[in-house]
Each structure stands twice: as C-alpha cells, then as structure tokens.
Amino acid sequence: MELYKAFQISAAGMRAQGTRLRIAAENVANADSLPTQPGQDPYRRKLLTFKNVMDREVGVEMVKVNKVVPDRSDFGMKYEPSHPAANDQGYVQTPNVETLVEMMDMREAQRSYEANLNVIQSSRSMLLKTLDILQ
C-alpha cells in the first residue's frame, strides 16, 4: 500500500508540474504579442497557484493546481509610432512577460517533474526486487 501512495503522490506532482510547464510555455510564446488596435491590451502573463488536497482513499495530501490567474503587474511600453495600436504619444503596450523568468520557471517545473518521475521509477524498481525475492 505504501508504494501505491508513492505512485499517487508522484503522479499528482507530475500533473501539477506539467500544467505549470504548459502555462510557462504559453507565456513565453506570447511574450512578443502586441495589441492590434488602440486601447486594446496586450497578452497578460498567467500565474499558477497550487493547493494541497487530502485524498481520503489514499490517506495523504497531494498537490493539485488551484487556479490559473492573470498577473496584474503593469504592462511595458515600447515607442513605435507607426504601429496600429500606438497611443497619441506613439507608445504601444507590451506584455508583462519576462522571458528569462518564464524560462527559469520552466526549468524548475522540469526538475520537479523529473524528481517525481524518479520516485515512481525507484518505487517500481523496489517493487520488482521485492517480487524477485519472494519467488
């Protein structure tokens, strides 16, 4: 039963980190997206929050994605008077995405995903060794 718990906990962690990786990739993909019309906002960075959820069947707390929320930080401004979305002063709002921050977040999500995968592989290996001993 303990190995089952390890599998479930690690699988929950892998699902959460997979979602985190997808959100960071979406942010990076839209880092250069500018509005197309005056007064229109550019892409707004998304943030992910996690929560611990008690799984009564397994009897442990597991991580789950709580929600995806927009980052309310200010947009950047770029001087580009010929752009169709430029304001009266010639500035266009740019997304509030910092590519370097997103890449670091992606790397951290990847490492957490790999750590959970290693737990599953180690648990599987232990289970197979136990079965070999019992034969």
CSV table of N, CA and C in Angstrom, one decimal:
chain,number,residue,atom,x,y,z
A,1,MET,N,0.8,-1.2,0.0
A,1,MET,CA,0.0,0.0,0.0
A,1,MET,C,0.9,1.3,0.0
A,2,GLU,N,2.0,1.2,0.7
A,2,GLU,CA,2.9,2.4,0.7
A,2,GLU,C,3.4,2.8,-0.7
A,3,LEU,N,3.7,1.8,-1.5
A,3,LEU,CA,4.2,2.0,-2.8
A,3,LEU,C,3.1,2.7,-3.7
A,4,TYR,N,1.9,2.2,-3.4
A,4,TYR,CA,0.7,2.8,-4.1
A,4,TYR,C,0.6,4.3,-3.8
A,5,LYS,N,0.8,4.6,-2.5
A,5,LYS,CA,0.8,6.0,-2.1
A,5,LYS,C,1.9,6.8,-2.8
A,6,ALA,N,3.1,6.3,-2.9
A,6,ALA,CA,4.2,6.9,-3.5
A,6,ALA,C,3.9,7.2,-5.0
A,7,PHE,N,3.3,6.2,-5.7
A,7,PHE,CA,2.9,6.4,-7.1
A,7,PHE,C,1.8,7.5,-7.2
A,8,GLN,N,0.9,7.5,-6.3
A,8,GLN,CA,-0.2,8.5,-6.4
A,8,GLN,C,0.3,9.9,-6.1
A,9,ILE,N,1.1,10.0,-5.1
A,9,ILE,CA,1.7,11.4,-4.8
A,9,ILE,C,2.6,11.9,-5.9
A,10,SER,N,3.4,11.0,-6.4
A,10,SER,CA,4.3,11.4,-7.5
A,10,SER,C,3.5,11.8,-8.8
A,11,ALA,N,2.5,11.0,-9.1
A,11,ALA,CA,1.6,11.3,-10.3
A,11,ALA,C,0.9,12.6,-10.1
A,12,ALA,N,0.5,12.9,-8.9
A,12,ALA,CA,-0.2,14.2,-8.7
A,12,ALA,C,0.8,15.4,-8.9
A,13,GLY,N,2.0,15.2,-8.4
A,13,GLY,CA,3.1,16.2,-8.6
A,13,GLY,C,3.4,16.3,-10.1
A,14,MET,N,3.5,15.2,-10.8
A,14,MET,CA,3.8,15.3,-12.3
A,14,MET,C,2.7,16.0,-13.0
A,15,ARG,N,1.4,15.8,-12.7
A,15,ARG,CA,0.3,16.5,-13.3
A,15,ARG,C,0.4,18.0,-13.0
A,16,ALA,N,0.7,18.4,-11.8
A,16,ALA,CA,0.8,19.8,-11.4
A,16,ALA,C,1.9,20.5,-12.1
A,17,GLN,N,3.1,19.8,-12.2
A,17,GLN,CA,4.2,20.4,-12.8
A,17,GLN,C,4.1,20.4,-14.4
A,18,GLY,N,3.3,19.5,-14.9
A,18,GLY,CA,3.0,19.5,-16.3
A,18,GLY,C,2.2,20.7,-16.7
A,19,THR,N,1.2,21.0,-15.9
A,19,THR,CA,0.4,22.2,-16.1
A,19,THR,C,1.2,23.5,-15.9
A,20,ARG,N,2.1,23.5,-14.9
A,20,ARG,CA,3.0,24.7,-14.7
A,20,ARG,C,3.9,24.9,-15.9
A,21,LEU,N,4.4,23.8,-16.5
A,21,LEU,CA,5.2,23.9,-17.7
A,21,LEU,C,4.4,24.4,-18.9
A,22,ARG,N,3.2,24.0,-19.0
A,22,ARG,CA,2.3,24.4,-20.1
A,22,ARG,C,2.0,25.9,-20.0
A,23,ILE,N,1.7,26.4,-18.8
A,23,ILE,CA,1.4,27.8,-18.6
A,23,ILE,C,2.7,28.7,-18.9
A,24,ALA,N,3.8,28.3,-18.4
A,24,ALA,CA,5.1,29.0,-18.7
A,24,ALA,C,5.4,29.0,-20.2
A,25,ALA,N,5.1,27.9,-20.9
A,25,ALA,CA,5.3,27.9,-22.3
A,25,ALA,C,4.4,28.8,-23.1
A,26,GLU,N,3.2,28.9,-22.6
A,26,GLU,CA,2.2,29.8,-23.2
A,26,GLU,C,2.6,31.3,-23.0
A,27,ASN,N,3.1,31.6,-21.8
A,27,ASN,CA,3.6,32.9,-21.5
A,27,ASN,C,4.8,33.3,-22.5
A,28,VAL,N,5.7,32.3,-22.6
A,28,VAL,CA,6.9,32.6,-23.5
A,28,VAL,C,6.4,32.8,-24.9
A,29,ALA,N,5.5,32.0,-25.4
A,29,ALA,CA,5.0,32.0,-26.7
A,29,ALA,C,4.3,33.4,-27.0
A,30,ASN,N,3.8,34.0,-26.0
A,30,ASN,CA,3.1,35.3,-26.2
A,30,ASN,C,3.8,36.5,-25.7
A,31,ALA,N,5.1,36.3,-25.4
A,31,ALA,CA,5.9,37.4,-24.8
A,31,ALA,C,6.0,38.6,-25.8
A,32,ASP,N,5.9,38.4,-27.1
A,32,ASP,CA,6.1,39.4,-28.1
A,32,ASP,C,4.8,39.8,-28.7
A,33,SER,N,3.7,39.3,-28.2
A,33,SER,CA,2.3,39.6,-28.8
A,33,SER,C,1.9,41.0,-28.4
A,34,LEU,N,1.7,41.8,-29.4
A,34,LEU,CA,1.3,43.2,-29.2
A,34,LEU,C,-0.2,43.3,-29.6
A,35,PRO,N,-0.9,44.3,-29.0
A,35,PRO,CA,-2.3,44.6,-29.4
A,35,PRO,C,-2.3,45.0,-30.9
A,36,THR,N,-3.5,44.8,-31.4
A,36,THR,CA,-3.7,45.1,-32.9
A,36,THR,C,-4.4,46.4,-33.1
A,37,GLN,N,-5.1,46.9,-32.0
A,37,GLN,CA,-5.8,48.2,-32.1
A,37,GLN,C,-5.6,49.1,-31.0
A,38,PRO,N,-5.7,50.4,-31.1
A,38,PRO,CA,-5.5,51.3,-30.0
A,38,PRO,C,-6.5,51.0,-28.9
A,39,GLY,N,-6.0,51.1,-27.6
A,39,GLY,CA,-6.9,50.8,-26.5
A,39,GLY,C,-7.0,49.4,-26.1
A,40,GLN,N,-6.5,48.5,-26.9
A,40,GLN,CA,-6.5,47.1,-26.7
A,40,GLN,C,-5.3,46.7,-25.8
A,41,ASP,N,-5.5,45.8,-24.9
A,41,ASP,CA,-4.4,45.3,-24.0
A,41,ASP,C,-3.7,44.2,-24.7
A,42,PRO,N,-2.4,44.1,-24.5
A,42,PRO,CA,-1.6,43.0,-25.0
A,42,PRO,C,-1.8,41.8,-24.2
A,43,TYR,N,-1.1,40.7,-24.5
A,43,TYR,CA,-1.2,39.4,-23.7
A,43,TYR,C,-0.8,39.7,-22.3
A,44,ARG,N,-1.6,39.2,-21.4
A,44,ARG,CA,-1.3,39.3,-19.9
A,44,ARG,C,-0.8,38.0,-19.4
A,45,ARG,N,0.4,38.0,-18.8
A,45,ARG,CA,1.0,36.8,-18.2
A,45,ARG,C,0.0,36.1,-17.3
A,46,LYS,N,0.1,34.8,-17.3
A,46,LYS,CA,-0.7,33.9,-16.4
A,46,LYS,C,0.2,33.4,-15.3
A,47,LEU,N,-0.4,33.3,-14.2
A,47,LEU,CA,0.3,32.7,-13.0
A,47,LEU,C,-0.5,31.5,-12.5
A,48,LEU,N,0.2,30.5,-11.9
A,48,LEU,CA,-0.4,29.3,-11.5
A,48,LEU,C,-0.3,29.2,-9.9
A,49,THR,N,-1.4,28.8,-9.3
A,49,THR,CA,-1.3,28.6,-7.9
A,49,THR,C,-1.6,27.1,-7.6
A,50,PHE,N,-1.0,26.6,-6.5
A,50,PHE,CA,-1.2,25.2,-6.1
A,50,PHE,C,-2.0,25.1,-4.8
A,51,LYS,N,-2.5,24.0,-4.5
A,51,LYS,CA,-3.1,23.7,-3.2
A,51,LYS,C,-2.9,22.3,-2.9
A,52,ASN,N,-2.9,22.0,-1.6
A,52,ASN,CA,-2.8,20.6,-1.1
A,52,ASN,C,-4.3,20.1,-0.9
A,53,VAL,N,-4.5,18.9,-1.4
A,53,VAL,CA,-5.8,18.3,-1.3
A,53,VAL,C,-5.7,16.9,-0.7
A,54,MET,N,-6.5,16.7,0.3
A,54,MET,CA,-6.5,15.4,1.0
A,54,MET,C,-7.2,14.4,0.2
A,55,ASP,N,-6.5,13.3,-0.2
A,55,ASP,CA,-7.1,12.2,-0.9
A,55,ASP,C,-7.4,11.2,0.1
A,56,ARG,N,-8.7,11.1,0.5
A,56,ARG,CA,-9.1,10.2,1.6
A,56,ARG,C,-8.9,8.7,1.2
A,57,GLU,N,-9.0,8.4,-0.1
A,57,GLU,CA,-8.8,7.0,-0.5
A,57,GLU,C,-7.4,6.5,-0.2
A,58,VAL,N,-6.4,7.4,-0.5
A,58,VAL,CA,-5.0,7.0,-0.3
A,58,VAL,C,-4.6,7.4,1.1
A,59,GLY,N,-5.2,8.4,1.7
A,59,GLY,CA,-4.9,8.9,3.1
A,59,GLY,C,-3.7,9.8,3.1
A,60,VAL,N,-3.4,10.6,2.1
A,60,VAL,CA,-2.3,11.5,2.1
A,60,VAL,C,-2.8,12.8,1.4
A,61,GLU,N,-2.1,13.9,1.6
A,61,GLU,CA,-2.3,15.2,0.9
A,61,GLU,C,-1.5,15.2,-0.3
A,62,MET,N,-2.1,15.6,-1.4
A,62,MET,CA,-1.5,15.7,-2.7
A,62,MET,C,-1.6,17.1,-3.3
A,63,VAL,N,-0.6,17.5,-4.1
A,63,VAL,CA,-0.6,18.8,-4.7
A,63,VAL,C,-1.6,18.7,-5.9
A,64,LYS,N,-2.3,19.8,-6.1
A,64,LYS,CA,-3.2,20.0,-7.2
A,64,LYS,C,-3.1,21.4,-7.7
A,65,VAL,N,-3.4,21.7,-8.9
A,65,VAL,CA,-3.5,23.0,-9.4
A,65,VAL,C,-4.7,23.7,-8.8
A,66,ASN,N,-4.5,24.8,-8.2
A,66,ASN,CA,-5.6,25.5,-7.6
A,66,ASN,C,-6.4,26.3,-8.7
A,67,LYS,N,-5.6,27.3,-9.3
A,67,LYS,CA,-6.2,28.1,-10.3
A,67,LYS,C,-5.1,28.8,-11.2
A,68,VAL,N,-5.5,29.2,-12.3
A,68,VAL,CA,-4.7,30.0,-13.2
A,68,VAL,C,-5.2,31.4,-13.2
A,69,VAL,N,-4.4,32.4,-12.8
A,69,VAL,CA,-4.9,33.7,-12.6
A,69,VAL,C,-4.0,34.7,-13.5
A,70,PRO,N,-4.6,35.8,-13.9
A,70,PRO,CA,-3.8,36.7,-14.7
A,70,PRO,C,-2.8,37.5,-13.8
A,71,ASP,N,-1.6,37.8,-14.2
A,71,ASP,CA,-0.7,38.6,-13.5
A,71,ASP,C,-1.1,40.1,-13.6
A,72,ARG,N,-1.4,40.8,-12.6
A,72,ARG,CA,-1.9,42.1,-12.6
A,72,ARG,C,-0.8,43.2,-12.6
A,73,SER,N,0.5,42.8,-12.9
A,73,SER,CA,1.6,43.8,-12.9
A,73,SER,C,1.4,44.6,-14.2
A,74,ASP,N,2.0,45.8,-14.2
A,74,ASP,CA,1.9,46.7,-15.3
A,74,ASP,C,2.5,46.2,-16.6
A,75,PHE,N,1.9,46.6,-17.7
A,75,PHE,CA,2.4,46.3,-19.0
A,75,PHE,C,3.6,47.2,-19.3
A,76,GLY,N,4.5,46.8,-20.1
A,76,GLY,CA,5.6,47.6,-20.6
A,76,GLY,C,5.1,48.6,-21.7
A,77,MET,N,6.0,49.5,-22.0
A,77,MET,CA,5.7,50.4,-23.1
A,77,MET,C,6.8,50.5,-24.1
A,78,LYS,N,6.5,50.5,-25.3
A,78,LYS,CA,7.5,50.5,-26.4
A,78,LYS,C,7.2,51.6,-27.4
A,79,TYR,N,8.2,52.4,-27.7
A,79,TYR,CA,7.9,53.5,-28.6
A,79,TYR,C,7.9,53.0,-30.1
A,80,GLU,N,6.8,53.0,-30.7
A,80,GLU,CA,6.6,52.5,-32.0
A,80,GLU,C,5.4,53.3,-32.7
A,81,PRO,N,5.7,54.5,-33.1
A,81,PRO,CA,4.6,55.4,-33.5
A,81,PRO,C,3.9,54.9,-34.8
A,82,SER,N,4.5,54.0,-35.6
A,82,SER,CA,3.9,53.5,-36.8
A,82,SER,C,3.0,52.3,-36.5
A,83,HIS,N,3.0,51.8,-35.3
A,83,HIS,CA,2.2,50.6,-35.0
A,83,HIS,C,0.7,51.0,-34.9
A,84,PRO,N,-0.2,50.1,-35.4
A,84,PRO,CA,-1.6,50.5,-35.4
A,84,PRO,C,-2.2,50.6,-34.0
A,85,ALA,N,-1.6,50.0,-33.0
A,85,ALA,CA,-2.1,50.1,-31.6
A,85,ALA,C,-1.4,51.2,-30.8
A,86,ALA,N,-0.6,52.1,-31.4
A,86,ALA,CA,0.1,53.1,-30.7
A,86,ALA,C,-0.8,54.2,-30.2
A,87,ASN,N,-0.5,54.7,-29.0
A,87,ASN,CA,-1.4,55.7,-28.4
A,87,ASN,C,-1.0,57.1,-29.1
A,88,ASP,N,-1.5,58.2,-28.5
A,88,ASP,CA,-1.3,59.5,-29.1
A,88,ASP,C,0.2,59.9,-29.0
A,89,GLN,N,0.9,59.4,-28.0
A,89,GLN,CA,2.3,59.7,-27.9
A,89,GLN,C,3.2,58.7,-28.7
A,90,GLY,N,2.7,57.8,-29.3
A,90,GLY,CA,3.4,56.8,-30.2
A,90,GLY,C,3.9,55.6,-29.4
A,91,TYR,N,3.4,55.3,-28.2
A,91,TYR,CA,3.8,54.2,-27.5
A,91,TYR,C,2.7,53.0,-27.6
A,92,VAL,N,3.2,51.8,-27.6
A,92,VAL,CA,2.4,50.6,-27.7
A,92,VAL,C,2.6,49.8,-26.4
A,93,GLN,N,1.6,49.3,-25.8
A,93,GLN,CA,1.7,48.5,-24.6
A,93,GLN,C,2.3,47.1,-25.0
A,94,THR,N,3.2,46.6,-24.2
A,94,THR,CA,3.8,45.3,-24.4
A,94,THR,C,3.4,44.3,-23.3
A,95,PRO,N,3.4,43.1,-23.5
A,95,PRO,CA,3.0,42.1,-22.5
A,95,PRO,C,3.9,42.2,-21.2
A,96,ASN,N,3.3,41.8,-20.1
A,96,ASN,CA,4.1,41.9,-18.8
A,96,ASN,C,4.8,40.5,-18.6
A,97,VAL,N,5.4,40.0,-19.6
A,97,VAL,CA,6.1,38.7,-19.6
A,97,VAL,C,7.6,38.9,-19.6
A,98,GLU,N,8.3,38.4,-18.7
A,98,GLU,CA,9.7,38.4,-18.7
A,98,GLU,C,10.2,37.0,-19.1
A,99,THR,N,10.7,36.9,-20.3
A,99,THR,CA,11.1,35.6,-20.8
A,99,THR,C,12.1,34.9,-20.0
A,100,LEU,N,13.1,35.6,-19.4
A,100,LEU,CA,14.0,34.9,-18.5
A,100,LEU,C,13.4,34.3,-17.3
A,101,VAL,N,12.4,35.0,-16.7
A,101,VAL,CA,11.7,34.5,-15.5
A,101,VAL,C,10.9,33.2,-15.9
A,102,GLU,N,10.3,33.3,-17.1
A,102,GLU,CA,9.5,32.1,-17.6
A,102,GLU,C,10.4,30.9,-17.8
A,103,MET,N,11.5,31.2,-18.4
A,103,MET,CA,12.5,30.1,-18.7
A,103,MET,C,13.0,29.4,-17.4
A,104,MET,N,13.2,30.3,-16.4
A,104,MET,CA,13.6,29.7,-15.1
A,104,MET,C,12.5,28.9,-14.5
A,105,ASP,N,11.3,29.4,-14.6
A,105,ASP,CA,10.1,28.7,-14.1
A,105,ASP,C,9.9,27.3,-14.8
A,106,MET,N,10.2,27.4,-16.1
A,106,MET,CA,10.1,26.1,-16.9
A,106,MET,C,11.1,25.1,-16.5
A,107,ARG,N,12.3,25.6,-16.2
A,107,ARG,CA,13.4,24.7,-15.8
A,107,ARG,C,13.1,24.1,-14.4
A,108,GLU,N,12.5,24.9,-13.5
A,108,GLU,CA,12.2,24.4,-12.2
A,108,GLU,C,11.0,23.4,-12.2
A,109,ALA,N,10.1,23.7,-13.1
A,109,ALA,CA,9.0,22.7,-13.3
A,109,ALA,C,9.5,21.4,-13.9
A,110,GLN,N,10.4,21.5,-14.8
A,110,GLN,CA,11.0,20.3,-15.4
A,110,GLN,C,11.8,19.5,-14.3
A,111,ARG,N,12.5,20.1,-13.5
A,111,ARG,CA,13.2,19.4,-12.4
A,111,ARG,C,12.3,18.8,-11.4
A,112,SER,N,11.2,19.4,-11.1
A,112,SER,CA,10.3,18.9,-10.2
A,112,SER,C,9.6,17.7,-10.8
A,113,TYR,N,9.2,17.8,-12.1
A,113,TYR,CA,8.6,16.7,-12.8
A,113,TYR,C,9.6,15.5,-12.9
A,114,GLU,N,10.8,15.7,-13.2
A,114,GLU,CA,11.8,14.6,-13.2
A,114,GLU,C,12.0,14.0,-11.8
A,115,ALA,N,12.0,14.8,-10.8
A,115,ALA,CA,12.1,14.2,-9.4
A,115,ALA,C,10.9,13.3,-9.1
A,116,ASN,N,9.7,13.7,-9.5
A,116,ASN,CA,8.6,12.8,-9.3
A,116,ASN,C,8.6,11.6,-10.1
A,117,LEU,N,9.1,11.7,-11.3
A,117,LEU,CA,9.3,10.6,-12.2
A,117,LEU,C,10.4,9.6,-11.6
A,118,ASN,N,11.4,10.1,-11.0
A,118,ASN,CA,12.4,9.3,-10.3
A,118,ASN,C,11.8,8.5,-9.2
A,119,VAL,N,10.9,9.1,-8.4
A,119,VAL,CA,10.3,8.5,-7.3
A,119,VAL,C,9.5,7.3,-7.8
A,120,ILE,N,8.7,7.5,-8.9
A,120,ILE,CA,8.0,6.4,-9.5
A,120,ILE,C,8.9,5.3,-10.0
A,121,GLN,N,10.0,5.6,-10.7
A,121,GLN,CA,10.9,4.6,-11.2
A,121,GLN,C,11.5,3.8,-10.0
A,122,SER,N,11.9,4.6,-8.9
A,122,SER,CA,12.5,3.9,-7.8
A,122,SER,C,11.5,3.0,-7.1
A,123,SER,N,10.3,3.4,-6.9
A,123,SER,CA,9.3,2.6,-6.3
A,123,SER,C,9.0,1.4,-7.1
A,124,ARG,N,8.9,1.5,-8.4
A,124,ARG,CA,8.7,0.4,-9.3
A,124,ARG,C,9.9,-0.6,-9.2
A,125,SER,N,11.1,-0.1,-9.2
A,125,SER,CA,12.3,-1.0,-9.0
A,125,SER,C,12.2,-1.7,-7.7
A,126,MET,N,11.9,-1.0,-6.6
A,126,MET,CA,11.8,-1.7,-5.3
A,126,MET,C,10.7,-2.8,-5.3
A,127,LEU,N,9.6,-2.5,-6.0
A,127,LEU,CA,8.5,-3.5,-6.0
A,127,LEU,C,9.0,-4.7,-6.8
A,128,LEU,N,9.6,-4.5,-8.0
A,128,LEU,CA,10.1,-5.6,-8.8
A,128,LEU,C,11.2,-6.5,-8.0
A,129,LYS,N,12.0,-5.8,-7.3
A,129,LYS,CA,13.0,-6.5,-6.5
A,129,LYS,C,12.4,-7.3,-5.4
A,130,THR,N,11.4,-6.8,-4.8
A,130,THR,CA,10.6,-7.5,-3.7
A,130,THR,C,10.0,-8.7,-4.3
A,131,LEU,N,9.4,-8.6,-5.5
A,131,LEU,CA,8.7,-9.7,-6.1
A,131,LEU,C,9.8,-10.8,-6.5
A,132,ASP,N,11.0,-10.4,-6.9
A,132,ASP,CA,12.0,-11.3,-7.2
A,132,ASP,C,12.5,-12.1,-6.0
A,133,ILE,N,12.5,-11.4,-4.9
A,133,ILE,CA,12.9,-12.1,-3.6
A,133,ILE,C,11.9,-13.1,-3.2
A,134,LEU,N,10.6,-12.7,-3.4
A,134,LEU,CA,9.5,-13.6,-3.0
A,134,LEU,C,9.4,-14.9,-3.9
A,135,GLN,N,10.0,-14.9,-5.0
A,135,GLN,CA,9.8,-16.0,-5.9
A,135,GLN,C,10.7,-17.2,-5.6
